[in-house]
PDB file of C-alpha atoms in Angstrom:
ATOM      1  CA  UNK A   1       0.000   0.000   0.000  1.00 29.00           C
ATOM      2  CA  UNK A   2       1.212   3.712  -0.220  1.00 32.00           C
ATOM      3  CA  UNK A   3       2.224   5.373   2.572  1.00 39.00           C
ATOM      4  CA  UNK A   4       0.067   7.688   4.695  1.00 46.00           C
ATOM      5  CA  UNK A   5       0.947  11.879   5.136  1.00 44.00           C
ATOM      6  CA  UNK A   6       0.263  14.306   7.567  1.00 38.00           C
ATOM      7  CA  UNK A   7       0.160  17.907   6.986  1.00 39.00           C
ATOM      8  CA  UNK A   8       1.527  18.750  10.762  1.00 49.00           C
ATOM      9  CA  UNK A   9       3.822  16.969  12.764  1.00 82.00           C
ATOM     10  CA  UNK A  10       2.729  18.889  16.201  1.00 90.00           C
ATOM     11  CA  UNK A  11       0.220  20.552  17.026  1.00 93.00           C
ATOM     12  CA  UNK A  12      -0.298  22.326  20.548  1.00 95.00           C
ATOM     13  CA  UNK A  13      -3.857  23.206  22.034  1.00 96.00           C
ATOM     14  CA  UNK A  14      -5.710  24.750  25.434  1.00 97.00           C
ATOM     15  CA  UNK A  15      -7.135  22.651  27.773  1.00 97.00           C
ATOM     16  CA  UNK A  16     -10.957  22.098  26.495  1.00 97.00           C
ATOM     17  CA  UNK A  17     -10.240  23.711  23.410  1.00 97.00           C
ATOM     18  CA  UNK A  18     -10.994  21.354  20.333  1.00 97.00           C
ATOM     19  CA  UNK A  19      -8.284  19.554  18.077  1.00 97.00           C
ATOM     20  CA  UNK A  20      -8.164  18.511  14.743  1.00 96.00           C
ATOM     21  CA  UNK A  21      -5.478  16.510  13.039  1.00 95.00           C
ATOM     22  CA  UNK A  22      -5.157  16.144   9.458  1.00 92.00           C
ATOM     23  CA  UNK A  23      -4.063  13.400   7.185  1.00 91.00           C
ATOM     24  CA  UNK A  24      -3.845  13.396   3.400  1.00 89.00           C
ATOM     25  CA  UNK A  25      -3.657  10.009   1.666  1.00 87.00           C
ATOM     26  CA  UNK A  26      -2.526   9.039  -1.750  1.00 83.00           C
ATOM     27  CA  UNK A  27      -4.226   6.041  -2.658  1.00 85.00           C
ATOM     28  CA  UNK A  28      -7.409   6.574  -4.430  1.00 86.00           C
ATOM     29  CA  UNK A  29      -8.893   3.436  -4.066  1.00 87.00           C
ATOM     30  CA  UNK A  30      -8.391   2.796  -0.103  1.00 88.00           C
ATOM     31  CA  UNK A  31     -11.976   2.065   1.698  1.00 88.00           C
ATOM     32  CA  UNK A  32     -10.499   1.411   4.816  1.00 91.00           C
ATOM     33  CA  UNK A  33      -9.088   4.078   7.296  1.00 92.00           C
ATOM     34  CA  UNK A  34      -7.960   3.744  10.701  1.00 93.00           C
ATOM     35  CA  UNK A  35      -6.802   7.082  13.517  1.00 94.00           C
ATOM     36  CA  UNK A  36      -4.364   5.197  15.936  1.00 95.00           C
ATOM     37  CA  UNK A  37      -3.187   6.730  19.160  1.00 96.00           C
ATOM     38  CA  UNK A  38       0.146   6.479  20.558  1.00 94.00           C
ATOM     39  CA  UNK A  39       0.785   7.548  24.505  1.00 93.00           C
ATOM     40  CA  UNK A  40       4.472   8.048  25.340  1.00 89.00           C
ATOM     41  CA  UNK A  41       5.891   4.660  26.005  1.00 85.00           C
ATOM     42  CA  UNK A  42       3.409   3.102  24.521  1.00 91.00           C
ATOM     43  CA  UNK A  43       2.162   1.016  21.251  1.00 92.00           C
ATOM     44  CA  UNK A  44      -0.470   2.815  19.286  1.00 94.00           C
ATOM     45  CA  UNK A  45      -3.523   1.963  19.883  1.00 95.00           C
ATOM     46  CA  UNK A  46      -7.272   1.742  17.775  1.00 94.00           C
ATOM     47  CA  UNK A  47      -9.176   4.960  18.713  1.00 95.00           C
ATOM     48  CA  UNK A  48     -11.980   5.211  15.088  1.00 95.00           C
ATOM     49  CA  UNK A  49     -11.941   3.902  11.801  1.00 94.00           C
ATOM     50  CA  UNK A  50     -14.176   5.219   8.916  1.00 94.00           C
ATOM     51  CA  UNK A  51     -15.147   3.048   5.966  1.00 93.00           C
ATOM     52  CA  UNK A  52     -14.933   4.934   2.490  1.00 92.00           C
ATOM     53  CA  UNK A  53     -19.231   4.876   2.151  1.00 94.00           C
ATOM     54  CA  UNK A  54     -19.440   6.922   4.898  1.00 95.00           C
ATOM     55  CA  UNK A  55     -18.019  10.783   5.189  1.00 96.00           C
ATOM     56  CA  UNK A  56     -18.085  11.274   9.050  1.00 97.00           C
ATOM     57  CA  UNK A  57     -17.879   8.954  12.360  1.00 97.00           C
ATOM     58  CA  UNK A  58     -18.326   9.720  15.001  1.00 96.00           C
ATOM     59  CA  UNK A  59     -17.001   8.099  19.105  1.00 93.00           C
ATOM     60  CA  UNK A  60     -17.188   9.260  22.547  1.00 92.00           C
ATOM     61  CA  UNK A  61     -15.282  12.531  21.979  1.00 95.00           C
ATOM     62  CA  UNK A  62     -13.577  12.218  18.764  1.00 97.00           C
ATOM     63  CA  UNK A  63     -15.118  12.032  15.309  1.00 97.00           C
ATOM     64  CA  UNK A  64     -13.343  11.258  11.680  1.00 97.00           C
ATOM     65  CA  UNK A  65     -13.900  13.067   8.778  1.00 97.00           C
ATOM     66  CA  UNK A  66     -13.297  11.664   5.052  1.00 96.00           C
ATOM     67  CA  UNK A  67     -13.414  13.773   1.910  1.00 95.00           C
ATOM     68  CA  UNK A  68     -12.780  11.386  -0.697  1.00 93.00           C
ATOM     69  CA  UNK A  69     -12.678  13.947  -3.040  1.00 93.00           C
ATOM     70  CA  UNK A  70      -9.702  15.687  -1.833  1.00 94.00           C
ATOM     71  CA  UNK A  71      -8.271  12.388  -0.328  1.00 93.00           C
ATOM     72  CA  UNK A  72      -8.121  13.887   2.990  1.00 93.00           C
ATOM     73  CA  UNK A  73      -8.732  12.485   6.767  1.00 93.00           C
ATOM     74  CA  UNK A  74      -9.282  13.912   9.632  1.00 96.00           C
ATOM     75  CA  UNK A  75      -9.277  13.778  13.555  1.00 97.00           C
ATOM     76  CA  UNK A  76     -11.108  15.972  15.319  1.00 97.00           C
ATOM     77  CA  UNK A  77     -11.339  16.062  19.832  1.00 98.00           C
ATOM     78  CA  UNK A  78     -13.770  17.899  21.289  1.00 97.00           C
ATOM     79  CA  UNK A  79     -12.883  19.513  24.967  1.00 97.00           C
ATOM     80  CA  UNK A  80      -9.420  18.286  24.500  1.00 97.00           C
ATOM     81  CA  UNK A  81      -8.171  16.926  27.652  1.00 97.00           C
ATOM     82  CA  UNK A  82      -4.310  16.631  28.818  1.00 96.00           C
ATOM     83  CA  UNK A  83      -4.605  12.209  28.865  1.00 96.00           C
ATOM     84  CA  UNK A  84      -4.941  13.124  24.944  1.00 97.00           C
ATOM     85  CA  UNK A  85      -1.420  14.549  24.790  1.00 97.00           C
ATOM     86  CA  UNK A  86      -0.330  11.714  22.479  1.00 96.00           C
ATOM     87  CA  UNK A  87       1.271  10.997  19.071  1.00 94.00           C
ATOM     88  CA  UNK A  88      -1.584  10.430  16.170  1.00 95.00           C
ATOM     89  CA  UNK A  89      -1.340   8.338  13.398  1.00 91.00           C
ATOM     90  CA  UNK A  90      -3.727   7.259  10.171  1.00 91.00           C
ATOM     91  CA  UNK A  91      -3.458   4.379   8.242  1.00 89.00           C
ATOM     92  CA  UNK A  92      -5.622   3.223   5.345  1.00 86.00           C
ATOM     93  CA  UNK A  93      -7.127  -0.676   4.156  1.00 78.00           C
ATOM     94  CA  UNK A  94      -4.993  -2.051   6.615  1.00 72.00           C
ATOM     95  CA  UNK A  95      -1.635  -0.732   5.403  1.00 78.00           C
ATOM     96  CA  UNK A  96       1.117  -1.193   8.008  1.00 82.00           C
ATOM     97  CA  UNK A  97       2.990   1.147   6.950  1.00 80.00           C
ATOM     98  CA  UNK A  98       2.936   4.384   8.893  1.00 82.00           C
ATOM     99  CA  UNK A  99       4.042   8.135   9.103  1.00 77.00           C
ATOM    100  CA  UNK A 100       5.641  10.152  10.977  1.00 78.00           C
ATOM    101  CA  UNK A 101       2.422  10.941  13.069  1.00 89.00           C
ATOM    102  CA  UNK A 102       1.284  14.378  14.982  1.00 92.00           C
ATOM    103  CA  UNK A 103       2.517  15.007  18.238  1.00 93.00           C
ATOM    104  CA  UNK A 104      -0.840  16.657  19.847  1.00 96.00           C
ATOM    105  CA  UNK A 105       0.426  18.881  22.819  1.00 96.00           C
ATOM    106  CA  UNK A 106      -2.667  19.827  25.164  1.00 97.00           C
ATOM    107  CA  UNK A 107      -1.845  22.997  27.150  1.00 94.00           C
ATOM    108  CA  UNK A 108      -3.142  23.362  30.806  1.00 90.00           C
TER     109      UNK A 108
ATOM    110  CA  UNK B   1      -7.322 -11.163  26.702  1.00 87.00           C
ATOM    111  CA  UNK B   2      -5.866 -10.565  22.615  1.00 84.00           C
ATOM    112  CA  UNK B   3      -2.440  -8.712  22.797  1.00 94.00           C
ATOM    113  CA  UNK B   4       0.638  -8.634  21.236  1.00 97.00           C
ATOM    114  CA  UNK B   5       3.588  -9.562  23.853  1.00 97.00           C
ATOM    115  CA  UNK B   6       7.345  -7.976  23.197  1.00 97.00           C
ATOM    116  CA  UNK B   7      10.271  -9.403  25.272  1.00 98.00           C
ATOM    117  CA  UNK B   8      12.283  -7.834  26.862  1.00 98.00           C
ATOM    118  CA  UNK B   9      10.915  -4.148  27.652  1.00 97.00           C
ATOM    119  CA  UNK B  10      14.084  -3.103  27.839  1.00 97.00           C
ATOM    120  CA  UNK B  11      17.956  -3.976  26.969  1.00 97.00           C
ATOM    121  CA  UNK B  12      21.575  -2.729  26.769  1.00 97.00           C
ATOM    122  CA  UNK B  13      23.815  -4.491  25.378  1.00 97.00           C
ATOM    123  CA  UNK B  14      27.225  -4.130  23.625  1.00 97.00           C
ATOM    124  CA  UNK B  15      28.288  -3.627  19.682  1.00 98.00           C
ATOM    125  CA  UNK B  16      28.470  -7.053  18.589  1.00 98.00           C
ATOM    126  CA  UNK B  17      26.978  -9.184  20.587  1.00 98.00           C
ATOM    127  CA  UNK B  18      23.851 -10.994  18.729  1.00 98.00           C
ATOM    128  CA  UNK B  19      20.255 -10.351  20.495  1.00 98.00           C
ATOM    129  CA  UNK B  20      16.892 -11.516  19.743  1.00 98.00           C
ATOM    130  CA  UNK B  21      13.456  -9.355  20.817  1.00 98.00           C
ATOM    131  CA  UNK B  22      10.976 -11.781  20.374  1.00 98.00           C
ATOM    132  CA  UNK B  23       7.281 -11.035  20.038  1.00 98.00           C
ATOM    133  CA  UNK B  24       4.289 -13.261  20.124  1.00 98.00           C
ATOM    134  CA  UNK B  25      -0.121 -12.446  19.339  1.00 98.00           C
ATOM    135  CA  UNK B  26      -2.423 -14.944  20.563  1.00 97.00           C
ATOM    136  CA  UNK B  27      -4.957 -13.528  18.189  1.00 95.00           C
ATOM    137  CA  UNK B  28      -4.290 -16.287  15.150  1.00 94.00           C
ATOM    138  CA  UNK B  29      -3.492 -13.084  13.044  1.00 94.00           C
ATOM    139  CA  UNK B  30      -2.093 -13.895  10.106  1.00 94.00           C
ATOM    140  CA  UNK B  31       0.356 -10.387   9.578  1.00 94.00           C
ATOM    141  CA  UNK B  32       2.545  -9.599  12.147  1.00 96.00           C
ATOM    142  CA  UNK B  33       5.824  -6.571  11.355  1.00 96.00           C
ATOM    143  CA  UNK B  34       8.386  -4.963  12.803  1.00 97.00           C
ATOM    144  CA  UNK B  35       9.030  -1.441  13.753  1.00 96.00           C
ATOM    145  CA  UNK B  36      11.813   0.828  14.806  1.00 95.00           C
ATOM    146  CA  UNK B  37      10.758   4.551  16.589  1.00 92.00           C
ATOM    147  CA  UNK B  38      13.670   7.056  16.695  1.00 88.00           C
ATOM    148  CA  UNK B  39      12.570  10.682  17.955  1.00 81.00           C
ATOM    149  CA  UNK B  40      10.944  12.886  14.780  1.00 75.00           C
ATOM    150  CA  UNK B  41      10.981   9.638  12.268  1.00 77.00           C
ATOM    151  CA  UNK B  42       7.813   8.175  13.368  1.00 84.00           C
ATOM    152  CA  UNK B  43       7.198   4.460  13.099  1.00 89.00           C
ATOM    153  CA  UNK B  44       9.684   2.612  10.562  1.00 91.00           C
ATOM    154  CA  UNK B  45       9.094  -0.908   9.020  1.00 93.00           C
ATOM    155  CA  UNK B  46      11.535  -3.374   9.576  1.00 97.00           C
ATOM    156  CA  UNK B  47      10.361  -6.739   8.282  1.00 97.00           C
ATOM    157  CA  UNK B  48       6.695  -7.873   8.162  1.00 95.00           C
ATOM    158  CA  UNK B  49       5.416 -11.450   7.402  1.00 96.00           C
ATOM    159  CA  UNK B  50       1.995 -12.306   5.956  1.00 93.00           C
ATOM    160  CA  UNK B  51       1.921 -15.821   7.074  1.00 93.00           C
ATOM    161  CA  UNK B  52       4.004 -18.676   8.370  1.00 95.00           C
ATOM    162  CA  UNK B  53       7.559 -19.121   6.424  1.00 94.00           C
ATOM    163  CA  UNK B  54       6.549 -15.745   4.552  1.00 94.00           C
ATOM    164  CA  UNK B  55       8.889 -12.624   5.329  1.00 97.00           C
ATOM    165  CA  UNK B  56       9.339  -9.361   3.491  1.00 96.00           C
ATOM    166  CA  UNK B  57      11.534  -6.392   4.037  1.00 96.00           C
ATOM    167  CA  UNK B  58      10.170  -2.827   5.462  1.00 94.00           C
ATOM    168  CA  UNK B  59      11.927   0.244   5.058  1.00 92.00           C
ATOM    169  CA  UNK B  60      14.766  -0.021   6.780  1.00 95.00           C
ATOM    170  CA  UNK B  61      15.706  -4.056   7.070  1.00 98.00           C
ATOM    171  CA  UNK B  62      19.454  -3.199   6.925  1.00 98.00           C
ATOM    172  CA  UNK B  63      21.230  -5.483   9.818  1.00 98.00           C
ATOM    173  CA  UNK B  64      17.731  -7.378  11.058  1.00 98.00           C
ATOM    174  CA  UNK B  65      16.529 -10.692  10.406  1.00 98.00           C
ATOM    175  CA  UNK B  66      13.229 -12.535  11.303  1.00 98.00           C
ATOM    176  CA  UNK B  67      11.717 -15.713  11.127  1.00 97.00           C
ATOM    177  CA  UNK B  68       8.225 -16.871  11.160  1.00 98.00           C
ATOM    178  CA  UNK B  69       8.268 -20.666  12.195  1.00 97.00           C
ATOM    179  CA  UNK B  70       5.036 -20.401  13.531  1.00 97.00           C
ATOM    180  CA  UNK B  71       1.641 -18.111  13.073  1.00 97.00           C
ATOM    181  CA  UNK B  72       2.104 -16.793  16.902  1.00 97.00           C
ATOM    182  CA  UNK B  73       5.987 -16.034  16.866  1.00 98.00           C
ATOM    183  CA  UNK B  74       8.011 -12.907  15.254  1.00 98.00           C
ATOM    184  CA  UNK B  75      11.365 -12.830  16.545  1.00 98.00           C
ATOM    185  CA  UNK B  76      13.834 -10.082  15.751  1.00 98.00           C
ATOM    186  CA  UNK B  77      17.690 -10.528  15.256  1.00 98.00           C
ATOM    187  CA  UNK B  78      20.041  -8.715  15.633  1.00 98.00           C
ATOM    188  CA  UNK B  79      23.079 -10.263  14.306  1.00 97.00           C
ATOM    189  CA  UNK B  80      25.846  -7.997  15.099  1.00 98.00           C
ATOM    190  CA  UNK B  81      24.445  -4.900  16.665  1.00 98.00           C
ATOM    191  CA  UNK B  82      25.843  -1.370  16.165  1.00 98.00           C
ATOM    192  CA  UNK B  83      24.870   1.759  18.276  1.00 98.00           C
ATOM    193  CA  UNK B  84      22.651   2.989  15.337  1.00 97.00           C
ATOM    194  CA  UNK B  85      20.248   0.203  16.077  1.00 98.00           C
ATOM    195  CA  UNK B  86      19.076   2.126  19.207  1.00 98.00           C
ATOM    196  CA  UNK B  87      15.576   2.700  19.076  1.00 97.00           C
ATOM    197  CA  UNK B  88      12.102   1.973  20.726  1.00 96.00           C
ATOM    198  CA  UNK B  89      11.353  -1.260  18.973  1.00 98.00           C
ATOM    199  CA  UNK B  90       7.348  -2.451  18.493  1.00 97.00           C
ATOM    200  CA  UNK B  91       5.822  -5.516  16.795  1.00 98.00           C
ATOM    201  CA  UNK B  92       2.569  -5.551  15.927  1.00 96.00           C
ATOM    202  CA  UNK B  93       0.485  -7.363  14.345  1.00 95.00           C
ATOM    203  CA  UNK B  94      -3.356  -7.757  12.525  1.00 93.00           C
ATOM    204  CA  UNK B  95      -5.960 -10.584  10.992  1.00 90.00           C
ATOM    205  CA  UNK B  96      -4.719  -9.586   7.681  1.00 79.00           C
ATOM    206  CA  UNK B  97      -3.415  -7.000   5.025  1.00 69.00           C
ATOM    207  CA  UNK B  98      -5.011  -5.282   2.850  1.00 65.00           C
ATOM    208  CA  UNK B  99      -8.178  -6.050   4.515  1.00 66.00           C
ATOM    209  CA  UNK B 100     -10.536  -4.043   7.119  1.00 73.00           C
ATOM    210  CA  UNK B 101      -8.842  -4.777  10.087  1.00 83.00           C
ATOM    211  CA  UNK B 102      -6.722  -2.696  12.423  1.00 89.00           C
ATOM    212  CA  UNK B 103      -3.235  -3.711  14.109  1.00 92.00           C
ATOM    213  CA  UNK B 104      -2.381  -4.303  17.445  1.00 94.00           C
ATOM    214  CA  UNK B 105       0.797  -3.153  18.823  1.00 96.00           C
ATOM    215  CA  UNK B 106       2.916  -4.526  21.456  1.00 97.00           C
ATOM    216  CA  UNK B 107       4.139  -2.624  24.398  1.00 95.00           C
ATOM    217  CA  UNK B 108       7.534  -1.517  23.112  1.00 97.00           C
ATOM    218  CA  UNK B 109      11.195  -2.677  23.279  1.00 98.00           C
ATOM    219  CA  UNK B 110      13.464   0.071  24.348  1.00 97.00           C
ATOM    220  CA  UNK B 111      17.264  -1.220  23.273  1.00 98.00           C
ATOM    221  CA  UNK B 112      20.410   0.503  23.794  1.00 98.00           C
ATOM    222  CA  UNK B 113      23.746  -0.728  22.017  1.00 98.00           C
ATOM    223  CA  UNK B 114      26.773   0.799  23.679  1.00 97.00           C
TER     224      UNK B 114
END
């Protein structure tokens, strides 16, 4: 599979301010897109994924955006909170190949 | 409980000396790849396998090998290691490629070669 960019590698936010991360992918035909999560010291971890028939998904606080025209993902946190100071990565249709991920920095 | 199990956590060890960092998934999964992390280069593929006996180079498979005897086992060797190979190691691994399914990671190997 082709690899997966991001437009920022950090991004820095208030306390209960929201955050979005960005992602821009190459391959045209992916259906399959995954947001990972990566604590320091940690593996990533699952947090959404977003199939390519839908254009928004949404969790608990954090909903993924898909413009297929564009090729573009994104990751947006509402009332950012300092446990989601973390390193974000997307992947697409399984690929295991990954970037170099944004560094979200949540301000007190 | 499904997870992805690196060993050890951490190591130091001297230029030279062969290691292995093995990892094993009790998931069945049929993919399972290696990763280097150095600070501002994000997650780097080593080696991944799609199935048993089946191994493929990443990105950056220079002075690694693997093996993939069995579905549940990954180990990674280190044959002569040289300072550059510190890093924050993970394995990881998923059902399948290519597929709709997402990868589980293990906790981490943090090795230092002095």
């Amino acid at each position: 599979g082709e690899s997966v960019g991001l437009h920022l590698p950090t991004l820095s936010v208030q306390e209960g301010d929201n955050s979005i991360i960005n992602c821009a992918y190459s391959n045209s035909a992916s259906d399959y897109f995954i947001w990972y999560k990566q604590e320091s010291g940690k593996g990533p971890q699952f947090i959404i994924d977003i199939r390519s028939n839908m254009d928004k998904r949404q969790g608990q606080r954090v909903t993924v955006l898909l413009n297929k025209t564009v090729k573009h993902l994104s990751l947006q946190i509402a009332a950012t909170q300092p446990g989601d100071s973390a390193v974000y990565f997307c992947a697409e249709n399984g690929d295991m190949r990954f970037g170099a991920g944004t560094r979200l920095t949540v301000k007190p | 409980e499904a997870q992805v199990t690196q060993n050890p956590r951490y190591l130091i060890t001297v230029t030279g000396k062969k290691l292995t960092v093995t990892c094993s998934q009790n998931m069945n999964h049929e993919y399972m790849s290696w990763y280097r992390q150095d600070p501002g280069l994000g997650l780097r593929q080593i080696y991944y396998s799609m199935n048993v006996e089946v191994t493929d180079k990443g990105d950056v498979p220079e002075g690694y090998k693997v093996s993939r005897k069995e579905k549940r086992n990954f180990p990674l060797i280190l044959e002569s290691p040289s300072p550059n190979q510190t890093s924050l190691y993970f394995c990881a691994s998923s059902l399948s490629t290519g597929g709709n399914t997402e990868a589980f990671f293990g906790q981490g190997t943090r090795l230092t070669v002095v």
